[in-house]
CSV table of C-alpha atoms in Angstrom, one decimal:
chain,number,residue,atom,x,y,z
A,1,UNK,CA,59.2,37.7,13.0
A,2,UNK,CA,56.1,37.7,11.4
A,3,UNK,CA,54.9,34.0,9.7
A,4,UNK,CA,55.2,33.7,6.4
A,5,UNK,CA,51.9,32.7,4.8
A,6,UNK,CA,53.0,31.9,1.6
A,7,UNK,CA,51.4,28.0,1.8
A,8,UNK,CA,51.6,27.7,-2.1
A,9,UNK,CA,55.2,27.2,-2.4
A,10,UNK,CA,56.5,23.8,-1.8
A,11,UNK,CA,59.6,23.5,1.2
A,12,UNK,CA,62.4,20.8,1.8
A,13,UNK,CA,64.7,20.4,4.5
A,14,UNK,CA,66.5,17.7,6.3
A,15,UNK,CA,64.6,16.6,8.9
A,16,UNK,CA,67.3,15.0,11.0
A,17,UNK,CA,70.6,16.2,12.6
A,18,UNK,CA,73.9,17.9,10.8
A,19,UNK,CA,76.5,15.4,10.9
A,20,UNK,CA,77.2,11.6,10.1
A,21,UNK,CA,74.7,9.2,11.3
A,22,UNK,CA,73.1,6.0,10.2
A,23,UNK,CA,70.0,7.7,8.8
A,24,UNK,CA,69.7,10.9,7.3
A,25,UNK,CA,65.8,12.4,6.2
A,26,UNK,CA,65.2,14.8,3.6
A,27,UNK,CA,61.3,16.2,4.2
A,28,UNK,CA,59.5,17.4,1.4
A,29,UNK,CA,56.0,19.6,2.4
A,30,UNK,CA,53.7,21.5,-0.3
A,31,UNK,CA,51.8,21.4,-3.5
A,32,UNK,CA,54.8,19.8,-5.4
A,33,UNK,CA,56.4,17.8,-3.0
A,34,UNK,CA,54.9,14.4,-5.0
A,35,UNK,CA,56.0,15.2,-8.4
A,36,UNK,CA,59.5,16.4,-7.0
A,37,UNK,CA,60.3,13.1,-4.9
A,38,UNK,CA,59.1,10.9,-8.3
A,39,UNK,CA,61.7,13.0,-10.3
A,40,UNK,CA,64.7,12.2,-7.6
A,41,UNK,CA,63.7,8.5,-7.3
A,42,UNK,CA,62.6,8.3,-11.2
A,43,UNK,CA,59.7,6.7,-10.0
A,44,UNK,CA,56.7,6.3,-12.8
A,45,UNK,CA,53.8,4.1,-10.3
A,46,UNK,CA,51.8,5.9,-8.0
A,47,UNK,CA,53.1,5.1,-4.3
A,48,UNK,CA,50.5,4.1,-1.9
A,49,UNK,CA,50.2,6.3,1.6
A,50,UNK,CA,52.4,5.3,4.1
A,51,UNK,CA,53.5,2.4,2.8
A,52,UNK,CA,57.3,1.9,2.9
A,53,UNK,CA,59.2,1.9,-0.7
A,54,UNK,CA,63.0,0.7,-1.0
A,55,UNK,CA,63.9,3.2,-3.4
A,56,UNK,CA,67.2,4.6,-5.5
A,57,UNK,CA,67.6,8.3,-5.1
A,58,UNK,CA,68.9,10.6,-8.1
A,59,UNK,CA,70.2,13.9,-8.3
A,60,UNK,CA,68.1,16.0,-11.1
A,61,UNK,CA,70.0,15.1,-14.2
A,62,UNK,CA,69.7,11.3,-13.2
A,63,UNK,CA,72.6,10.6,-11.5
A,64,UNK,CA,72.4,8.1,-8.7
A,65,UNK,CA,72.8,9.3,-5.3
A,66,UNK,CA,71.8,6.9,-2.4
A,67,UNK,CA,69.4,4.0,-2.0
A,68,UNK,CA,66.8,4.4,1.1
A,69,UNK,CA,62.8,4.7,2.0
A,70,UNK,CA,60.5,6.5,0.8
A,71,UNK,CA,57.2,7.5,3.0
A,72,UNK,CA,54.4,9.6,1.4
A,73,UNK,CA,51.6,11.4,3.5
A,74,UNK,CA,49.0,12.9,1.3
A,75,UNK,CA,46.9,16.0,2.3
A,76,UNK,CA,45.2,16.6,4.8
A,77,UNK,CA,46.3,13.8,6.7
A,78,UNK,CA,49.9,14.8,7.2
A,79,UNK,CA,52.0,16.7,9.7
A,80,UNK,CA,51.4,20.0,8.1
A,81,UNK,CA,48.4,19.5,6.7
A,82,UNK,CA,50.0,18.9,3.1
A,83,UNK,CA,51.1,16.6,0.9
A,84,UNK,CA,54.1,15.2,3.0
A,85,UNK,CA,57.2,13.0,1.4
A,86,UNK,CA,60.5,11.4,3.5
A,87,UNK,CA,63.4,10.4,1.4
A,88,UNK,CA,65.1,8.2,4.1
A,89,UNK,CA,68.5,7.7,3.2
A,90,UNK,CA,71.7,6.5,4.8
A,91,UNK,CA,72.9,9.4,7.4
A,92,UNK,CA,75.7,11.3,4.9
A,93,UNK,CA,75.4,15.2,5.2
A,94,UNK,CA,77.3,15.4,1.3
A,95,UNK,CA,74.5,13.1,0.2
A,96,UNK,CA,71.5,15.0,2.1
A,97,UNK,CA,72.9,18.6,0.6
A,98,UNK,CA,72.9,17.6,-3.0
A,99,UNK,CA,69.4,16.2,-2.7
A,100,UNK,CA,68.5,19.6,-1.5
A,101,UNK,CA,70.2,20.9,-4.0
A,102,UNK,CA,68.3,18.9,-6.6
A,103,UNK,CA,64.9,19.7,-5.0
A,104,UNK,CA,65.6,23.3,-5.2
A,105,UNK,CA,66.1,23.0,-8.8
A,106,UNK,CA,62.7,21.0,-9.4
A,107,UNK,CA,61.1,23.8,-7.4
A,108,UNK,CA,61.2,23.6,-4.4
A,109,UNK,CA,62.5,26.0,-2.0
A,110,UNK,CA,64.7,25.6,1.4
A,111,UNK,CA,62.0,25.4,4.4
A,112,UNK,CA,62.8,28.6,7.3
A,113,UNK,CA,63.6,27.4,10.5
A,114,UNK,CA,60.4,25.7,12.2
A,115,UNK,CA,58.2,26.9,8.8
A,116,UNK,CA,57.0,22.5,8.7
A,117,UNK,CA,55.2,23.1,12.5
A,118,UNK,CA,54.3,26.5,11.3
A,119,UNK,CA,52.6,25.0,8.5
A,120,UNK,CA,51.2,22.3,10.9
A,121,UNK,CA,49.7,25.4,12.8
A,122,UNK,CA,48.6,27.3,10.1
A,123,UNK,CA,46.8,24.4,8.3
A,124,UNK,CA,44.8,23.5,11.7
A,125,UNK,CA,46.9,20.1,12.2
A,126,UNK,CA,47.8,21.9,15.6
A,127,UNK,CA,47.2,24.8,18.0
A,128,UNK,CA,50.0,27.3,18.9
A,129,UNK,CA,50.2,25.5,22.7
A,130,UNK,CA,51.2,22.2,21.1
A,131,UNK,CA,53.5,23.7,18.8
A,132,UNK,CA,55.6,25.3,21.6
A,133,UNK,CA,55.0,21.6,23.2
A,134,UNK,CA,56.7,20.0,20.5
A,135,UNK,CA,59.4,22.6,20.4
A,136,UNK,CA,59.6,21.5,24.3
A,137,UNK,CA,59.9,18.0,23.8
A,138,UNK,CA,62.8,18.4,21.2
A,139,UNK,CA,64.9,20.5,23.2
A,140,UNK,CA,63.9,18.3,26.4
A,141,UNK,CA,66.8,18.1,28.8
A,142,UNK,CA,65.1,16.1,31.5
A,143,UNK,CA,62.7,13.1,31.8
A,144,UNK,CA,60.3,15.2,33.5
A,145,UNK,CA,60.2,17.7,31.0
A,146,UNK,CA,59.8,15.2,28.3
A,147,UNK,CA,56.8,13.6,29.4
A,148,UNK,CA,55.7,17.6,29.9
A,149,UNK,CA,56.2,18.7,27.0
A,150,UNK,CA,54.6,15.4,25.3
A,151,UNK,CA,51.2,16.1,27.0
A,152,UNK,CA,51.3,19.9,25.6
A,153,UNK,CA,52.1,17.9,22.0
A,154,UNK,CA,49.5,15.9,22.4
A,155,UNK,CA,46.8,18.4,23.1
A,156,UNK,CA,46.5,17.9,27.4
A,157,UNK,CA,46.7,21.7,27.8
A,158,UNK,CA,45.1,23.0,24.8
A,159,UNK,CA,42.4,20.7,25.7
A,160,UNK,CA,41.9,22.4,29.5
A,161,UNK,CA,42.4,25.8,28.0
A,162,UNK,CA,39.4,25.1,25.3
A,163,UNK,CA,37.4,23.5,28.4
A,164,UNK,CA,37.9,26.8,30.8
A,165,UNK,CA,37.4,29.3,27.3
A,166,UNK,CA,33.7,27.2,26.2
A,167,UNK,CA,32.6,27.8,30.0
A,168,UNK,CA,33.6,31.5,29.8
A,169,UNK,CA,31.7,31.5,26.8
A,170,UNK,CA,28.4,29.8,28.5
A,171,UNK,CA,28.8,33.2,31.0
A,172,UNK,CA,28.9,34.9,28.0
A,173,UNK,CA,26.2,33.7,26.3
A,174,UNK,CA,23.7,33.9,29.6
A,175,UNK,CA,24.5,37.8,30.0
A,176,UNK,CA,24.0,38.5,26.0
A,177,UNK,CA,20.6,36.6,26.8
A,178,UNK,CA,20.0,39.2,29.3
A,179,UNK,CA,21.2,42.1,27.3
A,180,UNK,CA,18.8,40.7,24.2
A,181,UNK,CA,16.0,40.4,26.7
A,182,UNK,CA,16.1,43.5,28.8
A,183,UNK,CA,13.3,44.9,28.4
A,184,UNK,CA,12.0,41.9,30.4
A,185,UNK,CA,12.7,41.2,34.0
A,186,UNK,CA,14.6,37.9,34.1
A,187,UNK,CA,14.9,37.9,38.0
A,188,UNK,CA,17.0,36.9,40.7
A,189,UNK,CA,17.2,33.6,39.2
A,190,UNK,CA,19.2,34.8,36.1
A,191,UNK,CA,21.7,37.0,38.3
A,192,UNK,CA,22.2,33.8,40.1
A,193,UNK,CA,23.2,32.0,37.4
A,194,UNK,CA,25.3,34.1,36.0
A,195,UNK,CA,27.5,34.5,39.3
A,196,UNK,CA,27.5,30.7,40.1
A,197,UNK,CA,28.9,30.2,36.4
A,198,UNK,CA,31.2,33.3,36.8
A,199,UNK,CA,32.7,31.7,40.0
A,200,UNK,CA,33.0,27.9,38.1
A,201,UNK,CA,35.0,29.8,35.5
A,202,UNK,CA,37.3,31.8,38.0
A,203,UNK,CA,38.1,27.9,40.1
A,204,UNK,CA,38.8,26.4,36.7
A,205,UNK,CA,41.2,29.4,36.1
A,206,UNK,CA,43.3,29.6,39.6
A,207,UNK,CA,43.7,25.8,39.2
A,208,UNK,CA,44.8,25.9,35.7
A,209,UNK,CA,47.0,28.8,36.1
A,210,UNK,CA,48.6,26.6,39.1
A,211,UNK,CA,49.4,23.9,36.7
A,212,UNK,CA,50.5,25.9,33.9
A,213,UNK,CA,52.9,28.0,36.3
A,214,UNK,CA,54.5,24.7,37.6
A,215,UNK,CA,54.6,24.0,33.7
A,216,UNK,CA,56.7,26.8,32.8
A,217,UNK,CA,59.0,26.7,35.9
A,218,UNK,CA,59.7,23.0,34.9
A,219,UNK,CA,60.3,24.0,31.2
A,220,UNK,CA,62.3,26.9,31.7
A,221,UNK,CA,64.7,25.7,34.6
A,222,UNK,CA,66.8,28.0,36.8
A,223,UNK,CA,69.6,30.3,37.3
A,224,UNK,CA,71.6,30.1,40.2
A,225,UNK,CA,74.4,32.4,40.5
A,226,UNK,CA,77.6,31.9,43.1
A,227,UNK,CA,78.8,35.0,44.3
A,228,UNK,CA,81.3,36.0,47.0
A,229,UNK,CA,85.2,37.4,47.1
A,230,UNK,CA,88.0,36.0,45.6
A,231,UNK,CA,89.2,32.6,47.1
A,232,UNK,CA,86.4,31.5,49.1
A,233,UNK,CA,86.1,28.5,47.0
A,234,UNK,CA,83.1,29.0,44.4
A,235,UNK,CA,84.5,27.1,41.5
A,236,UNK,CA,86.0,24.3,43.8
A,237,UNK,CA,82.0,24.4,44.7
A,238,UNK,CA,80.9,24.4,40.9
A,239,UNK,CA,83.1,21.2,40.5
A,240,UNK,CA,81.6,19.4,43.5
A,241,UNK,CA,78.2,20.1,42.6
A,242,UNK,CA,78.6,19.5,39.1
A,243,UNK,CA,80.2,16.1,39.6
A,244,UNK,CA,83.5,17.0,37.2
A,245,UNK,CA,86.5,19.9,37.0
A,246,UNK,CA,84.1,22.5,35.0
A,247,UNK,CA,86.3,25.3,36.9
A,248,UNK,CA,89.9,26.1,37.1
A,249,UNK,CA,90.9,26.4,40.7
A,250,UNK,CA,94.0,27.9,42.0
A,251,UNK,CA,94.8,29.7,45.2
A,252,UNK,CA,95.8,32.7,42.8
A,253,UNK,CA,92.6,35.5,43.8
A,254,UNK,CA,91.0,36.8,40.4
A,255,UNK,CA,91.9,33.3,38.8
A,256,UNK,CA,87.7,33.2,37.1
A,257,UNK,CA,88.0,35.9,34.9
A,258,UNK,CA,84.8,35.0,33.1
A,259,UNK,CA,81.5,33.7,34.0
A,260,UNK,CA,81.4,29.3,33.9
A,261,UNK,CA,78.1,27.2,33.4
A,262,UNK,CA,77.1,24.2,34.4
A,263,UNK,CA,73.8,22.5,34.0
A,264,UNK,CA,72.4,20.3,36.9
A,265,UNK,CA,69.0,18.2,37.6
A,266,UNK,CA,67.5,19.6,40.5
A,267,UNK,CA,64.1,17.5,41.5
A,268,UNK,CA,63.4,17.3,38.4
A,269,UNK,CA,64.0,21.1,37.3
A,270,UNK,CA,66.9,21.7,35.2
A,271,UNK,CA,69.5,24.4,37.1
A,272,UNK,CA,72.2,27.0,35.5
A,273,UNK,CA,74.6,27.2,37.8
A,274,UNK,CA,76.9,29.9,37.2
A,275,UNK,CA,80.6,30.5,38.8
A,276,UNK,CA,81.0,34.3,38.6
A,277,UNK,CA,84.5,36.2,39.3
A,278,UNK,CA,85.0,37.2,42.8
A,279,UNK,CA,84.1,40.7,43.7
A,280,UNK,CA,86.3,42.9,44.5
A,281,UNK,CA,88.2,46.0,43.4
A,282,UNK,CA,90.8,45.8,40.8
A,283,UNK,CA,92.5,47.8,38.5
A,284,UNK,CA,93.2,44.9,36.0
A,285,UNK,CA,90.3,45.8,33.2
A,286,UNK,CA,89.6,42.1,32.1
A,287,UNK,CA,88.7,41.4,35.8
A,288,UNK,CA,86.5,44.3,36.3
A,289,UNK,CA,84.7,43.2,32.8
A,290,UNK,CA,84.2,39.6,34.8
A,291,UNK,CA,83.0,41.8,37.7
A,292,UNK,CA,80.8,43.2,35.7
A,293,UNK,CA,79.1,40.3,34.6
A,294,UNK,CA,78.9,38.5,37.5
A,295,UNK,CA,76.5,41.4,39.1
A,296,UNK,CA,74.4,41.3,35.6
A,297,UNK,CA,74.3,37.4,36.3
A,298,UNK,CA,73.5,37.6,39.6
A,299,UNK,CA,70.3,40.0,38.9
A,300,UNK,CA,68.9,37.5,36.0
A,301,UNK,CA,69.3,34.9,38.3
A,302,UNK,CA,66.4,33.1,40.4
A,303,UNK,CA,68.4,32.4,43.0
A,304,UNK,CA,71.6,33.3,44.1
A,305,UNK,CA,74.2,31.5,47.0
A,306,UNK,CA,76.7,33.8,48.5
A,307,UNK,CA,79.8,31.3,49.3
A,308,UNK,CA,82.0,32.8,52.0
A,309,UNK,CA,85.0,31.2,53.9
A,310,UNK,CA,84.0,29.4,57.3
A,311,UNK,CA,87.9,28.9,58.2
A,312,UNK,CA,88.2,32.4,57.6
A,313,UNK,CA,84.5,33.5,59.0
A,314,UNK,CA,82.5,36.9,58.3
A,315,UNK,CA,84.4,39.2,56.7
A,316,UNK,CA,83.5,43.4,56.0
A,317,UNK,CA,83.7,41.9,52.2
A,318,UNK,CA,80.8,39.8,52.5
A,319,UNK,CA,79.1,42.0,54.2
A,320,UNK,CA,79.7,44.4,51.9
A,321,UNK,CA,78.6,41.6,49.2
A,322,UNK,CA,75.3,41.2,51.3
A,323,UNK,CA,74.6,44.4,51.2
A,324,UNK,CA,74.7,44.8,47.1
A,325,UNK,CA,72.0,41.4,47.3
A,326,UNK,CA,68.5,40.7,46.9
A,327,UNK,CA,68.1,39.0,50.7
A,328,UNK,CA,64.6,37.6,49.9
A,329,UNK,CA,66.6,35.6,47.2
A,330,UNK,CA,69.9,34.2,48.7
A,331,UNK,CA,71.2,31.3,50.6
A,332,UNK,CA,74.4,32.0,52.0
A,333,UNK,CA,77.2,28.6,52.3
A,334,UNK,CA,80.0,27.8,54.7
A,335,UNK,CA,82.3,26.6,52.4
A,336,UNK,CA,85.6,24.5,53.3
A,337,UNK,CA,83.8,23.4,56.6
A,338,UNK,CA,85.6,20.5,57.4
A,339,UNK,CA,88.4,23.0,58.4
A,340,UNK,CA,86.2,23.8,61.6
A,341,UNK,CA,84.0,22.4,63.8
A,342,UNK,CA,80.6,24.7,63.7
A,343,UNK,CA,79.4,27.4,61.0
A,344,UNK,CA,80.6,31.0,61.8
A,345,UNK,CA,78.4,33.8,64.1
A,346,UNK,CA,76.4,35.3,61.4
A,347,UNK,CA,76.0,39.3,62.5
A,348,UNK,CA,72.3,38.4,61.9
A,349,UNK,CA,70.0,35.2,61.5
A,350,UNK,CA,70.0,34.4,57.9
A,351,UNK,CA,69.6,31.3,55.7
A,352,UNK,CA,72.9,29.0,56.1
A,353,UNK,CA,74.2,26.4,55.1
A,354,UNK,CA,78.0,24.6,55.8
A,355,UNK,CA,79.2,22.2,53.0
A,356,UNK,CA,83.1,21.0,52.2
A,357,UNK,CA,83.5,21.5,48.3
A,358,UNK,CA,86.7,18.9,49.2
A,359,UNK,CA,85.0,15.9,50.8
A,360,UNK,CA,81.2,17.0,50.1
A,361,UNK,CA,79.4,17.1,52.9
A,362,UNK,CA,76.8,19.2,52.8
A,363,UNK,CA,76.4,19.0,49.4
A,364,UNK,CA,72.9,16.9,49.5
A,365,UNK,CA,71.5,19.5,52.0
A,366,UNK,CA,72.8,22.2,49.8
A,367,UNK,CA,70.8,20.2,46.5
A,368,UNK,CA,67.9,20.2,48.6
A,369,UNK,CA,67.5,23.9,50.0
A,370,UNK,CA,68.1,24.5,46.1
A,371,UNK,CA,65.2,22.4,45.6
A,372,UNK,CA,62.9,24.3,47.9
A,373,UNK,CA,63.7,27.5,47.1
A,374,UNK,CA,63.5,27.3,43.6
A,375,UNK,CA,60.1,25.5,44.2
A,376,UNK,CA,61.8,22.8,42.1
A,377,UNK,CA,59.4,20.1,40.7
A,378,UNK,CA,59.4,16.6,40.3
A,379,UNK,CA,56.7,16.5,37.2
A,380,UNK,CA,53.6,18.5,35.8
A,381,UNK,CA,50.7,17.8,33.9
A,382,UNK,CA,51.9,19.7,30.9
A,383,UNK,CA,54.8,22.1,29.6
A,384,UNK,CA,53.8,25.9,29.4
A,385,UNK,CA,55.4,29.2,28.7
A,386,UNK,CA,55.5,32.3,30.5
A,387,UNK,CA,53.0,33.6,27.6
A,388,UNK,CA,50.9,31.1,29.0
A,389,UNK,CA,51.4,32.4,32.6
A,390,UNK,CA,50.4,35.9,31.5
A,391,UNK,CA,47.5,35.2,29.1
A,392,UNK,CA,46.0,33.0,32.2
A,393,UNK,CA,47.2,35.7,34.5
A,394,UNK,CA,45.6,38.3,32.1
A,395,UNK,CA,42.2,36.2,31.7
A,396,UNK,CA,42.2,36.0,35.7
A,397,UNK,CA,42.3,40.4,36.2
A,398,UNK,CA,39.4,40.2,33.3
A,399,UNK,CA,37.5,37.4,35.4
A,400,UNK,CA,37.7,39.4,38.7
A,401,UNK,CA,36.4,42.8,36.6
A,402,UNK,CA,33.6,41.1,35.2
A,403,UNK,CA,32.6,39.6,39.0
A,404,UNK,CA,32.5,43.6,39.8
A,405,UNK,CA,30.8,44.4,37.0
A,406,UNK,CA,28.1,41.9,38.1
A,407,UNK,CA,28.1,43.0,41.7
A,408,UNK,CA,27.5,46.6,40.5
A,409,UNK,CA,24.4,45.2,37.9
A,410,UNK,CA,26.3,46.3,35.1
A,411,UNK,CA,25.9,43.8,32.4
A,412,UNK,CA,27.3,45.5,29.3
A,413,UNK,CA,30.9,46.3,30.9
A,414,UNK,CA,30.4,42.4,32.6
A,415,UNK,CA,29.9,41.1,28.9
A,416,UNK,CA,32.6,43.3,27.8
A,417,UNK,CA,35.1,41.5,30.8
A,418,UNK,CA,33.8,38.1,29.5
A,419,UNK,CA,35.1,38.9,26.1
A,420,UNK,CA,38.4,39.7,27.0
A,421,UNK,CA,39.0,37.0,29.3
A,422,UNK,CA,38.2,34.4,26.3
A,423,UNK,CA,40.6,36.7,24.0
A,424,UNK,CA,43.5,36.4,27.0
A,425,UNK,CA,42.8,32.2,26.3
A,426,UNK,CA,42.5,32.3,22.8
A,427,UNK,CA,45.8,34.0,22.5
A,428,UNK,CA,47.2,30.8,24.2
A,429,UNK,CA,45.9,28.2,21.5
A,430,UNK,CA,45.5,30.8,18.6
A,431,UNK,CA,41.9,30.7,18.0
A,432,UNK,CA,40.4,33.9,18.0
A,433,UNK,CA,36.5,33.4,16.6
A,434,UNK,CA,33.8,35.2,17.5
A,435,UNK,CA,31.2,32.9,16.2
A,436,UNK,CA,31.9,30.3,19.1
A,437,UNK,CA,29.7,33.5,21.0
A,438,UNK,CA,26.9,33.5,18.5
A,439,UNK,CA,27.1,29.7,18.1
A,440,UNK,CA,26.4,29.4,21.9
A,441,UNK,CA,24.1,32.4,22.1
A,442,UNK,CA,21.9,30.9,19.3
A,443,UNK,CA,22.0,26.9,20.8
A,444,UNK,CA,20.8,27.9,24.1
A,445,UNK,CA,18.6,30.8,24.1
A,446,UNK,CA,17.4,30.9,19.8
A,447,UNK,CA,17.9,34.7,19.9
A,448,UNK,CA,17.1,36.1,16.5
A,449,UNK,CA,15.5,32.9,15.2
């Protein structure tokens, strides 16, 4: 969806959660956001910035609605850049709405879904990389992605990303220098230069990319699929590893008809795991729909654990199972294993694990292989997104171009590279300025004085 620029028009929305609580916040943002909170507190005095008021609030023909606090935060020192007012009320959803209401009607309009950080962005109060960082931290599910996604909000990775783009831009400026000066021979020394700073740039990149990929994988989490036939004791497996009865489980084959979720904390990362219907043929058309899905789940999946029978042992179904699989991307578990006394003859060396869904052994190994495969991580230095990934990755194809370009003495197509690496990082942030180039070509080498 494309942003909506229209930055004249005052916004209001609540800026806590639907439902009863003990506090409920209605958020005014924009040109009017002042006079309108005065009119539903019937306030006359000035309030001071951020300083706490005990006020009543009214609807907008004066009747009385609530008593709370009001916070204003004038332009441009606000979240969004804008003159910024709370009503902080007490935590009634009826009470919240008919302020709304009331606000609409002294002009304001209702704010679209993340339009207050979008604001934030477009006023220069933040950079697209600590938006998503706040958007992180909200929808946080671990504590390791918390304190991630907090040093995206606070500016940790925008402030690498800026470092790595201003010494891209110093490569930059030296071959423009060169270009400007052609007609002179500048020497070995100057093609030196340029290649030690082309290879600084390409380090900082290959260790930032590291970090932001571990970023992203910690942000995003997992999807782990359990596959096999019917009976073999997937959802019994769900339950164990999810620590409650997620899954029904009966001896009845077919019995998970539908695909069941549960989310886990693996090392840190959070984990899908997904109970899928056994495969197998069938003419019954709601268990060929679950079929169906399973195999869709099983390809969007990261990982996937094929969950056969060890009192039973290898059976042509699982091979046949096998044989529909990604190999490179499966673990394959003994289940019910304290009904024998070693794993199964596999017709061929494969990854293998026995656990007991019943009395859970096996289960920690089975949390850790998970972990390892899945490259699971305890923490990173910052949250990213896999547009983070590919701008970095994109930025690192125009890097190794431009270190061709320069082997090959071509300066104009090796200024050309240099330019769209910094694009590739700019997209990340959402600066896109040429100037920076002219402000570091002027600084350093006074070309056109």
């Amino acid at each position: 969806m494309a942003l909506d620029y229209r930055l004249g028009d005052t916004i209001v929305a609540p800026a806590t959660a639907m439902g009863e609580a003990g506090v409920g916040i209605l958020r005014l943002s924009g040109p009017r956001a002042l006079a309108i909170a005065r009119a539903l507190c019937r306030r006359q005095r000035p309030w001071e910035p951020r300083r706490a008021y005990l006020q009543r609030f009214y609807d907008d023909r004066g009747g009385a609605l609530d008593q709370g606090i009001v916070l204003y935060f004038p332009a441009p020192n606000s979240f969004t850049g804008e003159d910024v007012v709370e009503l902080q009320g007490h935590g009634s959803p009826l009470v919240l709405q008919l302020l709304q209401q009331s606000a609409r009607r002294l002009g304001a309009r209702d704010a679209r879904p993340g339009e207050f950080s979008e604001r934030a962005f477009l006023n220069g109060r933040m950079d697209l990389a600590q938006a998503e960082g706040l958007a992180d931290l909200i929808h946080a599910q671990s504590e390791s992605q918390a304190r991630a996604a907090l040093a995206s909000l606070e500016g940790r990775f925008s402030e690498k990303i800026n470092e790595l783009r201003e010494a891209i831009l110093q490569v930059l400026a030296l071959c423009e220098a060169g270009l400007d000066f052609s007609e002179e021979d500048l020497g070995s020394a100057h093609r030196d230069a340029l290649e030690q700073a082309l290879k600084t740039s390409q380090r900082r990149l290959e260790s930032l990319l590291q970090q932001a990929r571990q970023g992203a994988r910690l942000a995003r989490g997992a999807r782990v699929a359990l596959i096999g036939r019917p009976n073999v004791g997937k959802s019994s497996l769900l339950n164990a590893l999810a620590g409650r009865e997620s899954a029904i489980v009966t001896a009845i084959a077919g019995t998970t008809r539908d695909l069941v979720r549960e989310e886990l904390q693996i090392g840190g990362l959070t984990v899908e795991l997904v109970d899928t219907a056994g495969l197998q043929d069938s003419a019954d058309p709601v268990e060929r729909e679950g079929i169906r899905r399973s195999r869709a789940t099983v390809a969007s999946s990261q990982w996937v654990l094929l969950v056969a029978d060890a009192a039973a042992g290898w059976k042509s179904d699982d091979a046949r199972i096998l044989a529909e699989l990604d190999s490179q991307r499966l673990t394959i578990v003994w289940n019910k294993g304290d009904l024998v006394a070693k794993a199964p003859v596999l017709p061929e060396p494969r990854p293998q694990l026995v656990v007991s869904a019943r009395t859970g052994a096996g289960l920690d190994a089975l949390r850790m292989e998970l972990q390892r495969s899945l490259g699971a991580v305890e923490a990173a230095p910052f949250s990213a997104r896999n547009r983070h990934v590919h701008a970095l990755e994109e930025c690192g194809n125009a890097l190794t171009e431009a270190a061709t370009a320069l082997s090959m003495g071509n300066e104009e197509l090796l200024a050309e590279c240099l330019r769209a690496a910094g694009a590739s990082l700019a997209t990340v942030t959402g600066a896109m300025d040429v100037e920076e180039i002219l402000g570091a070509i002027f600084s350093q080498f006074c070309i056109g004085k």
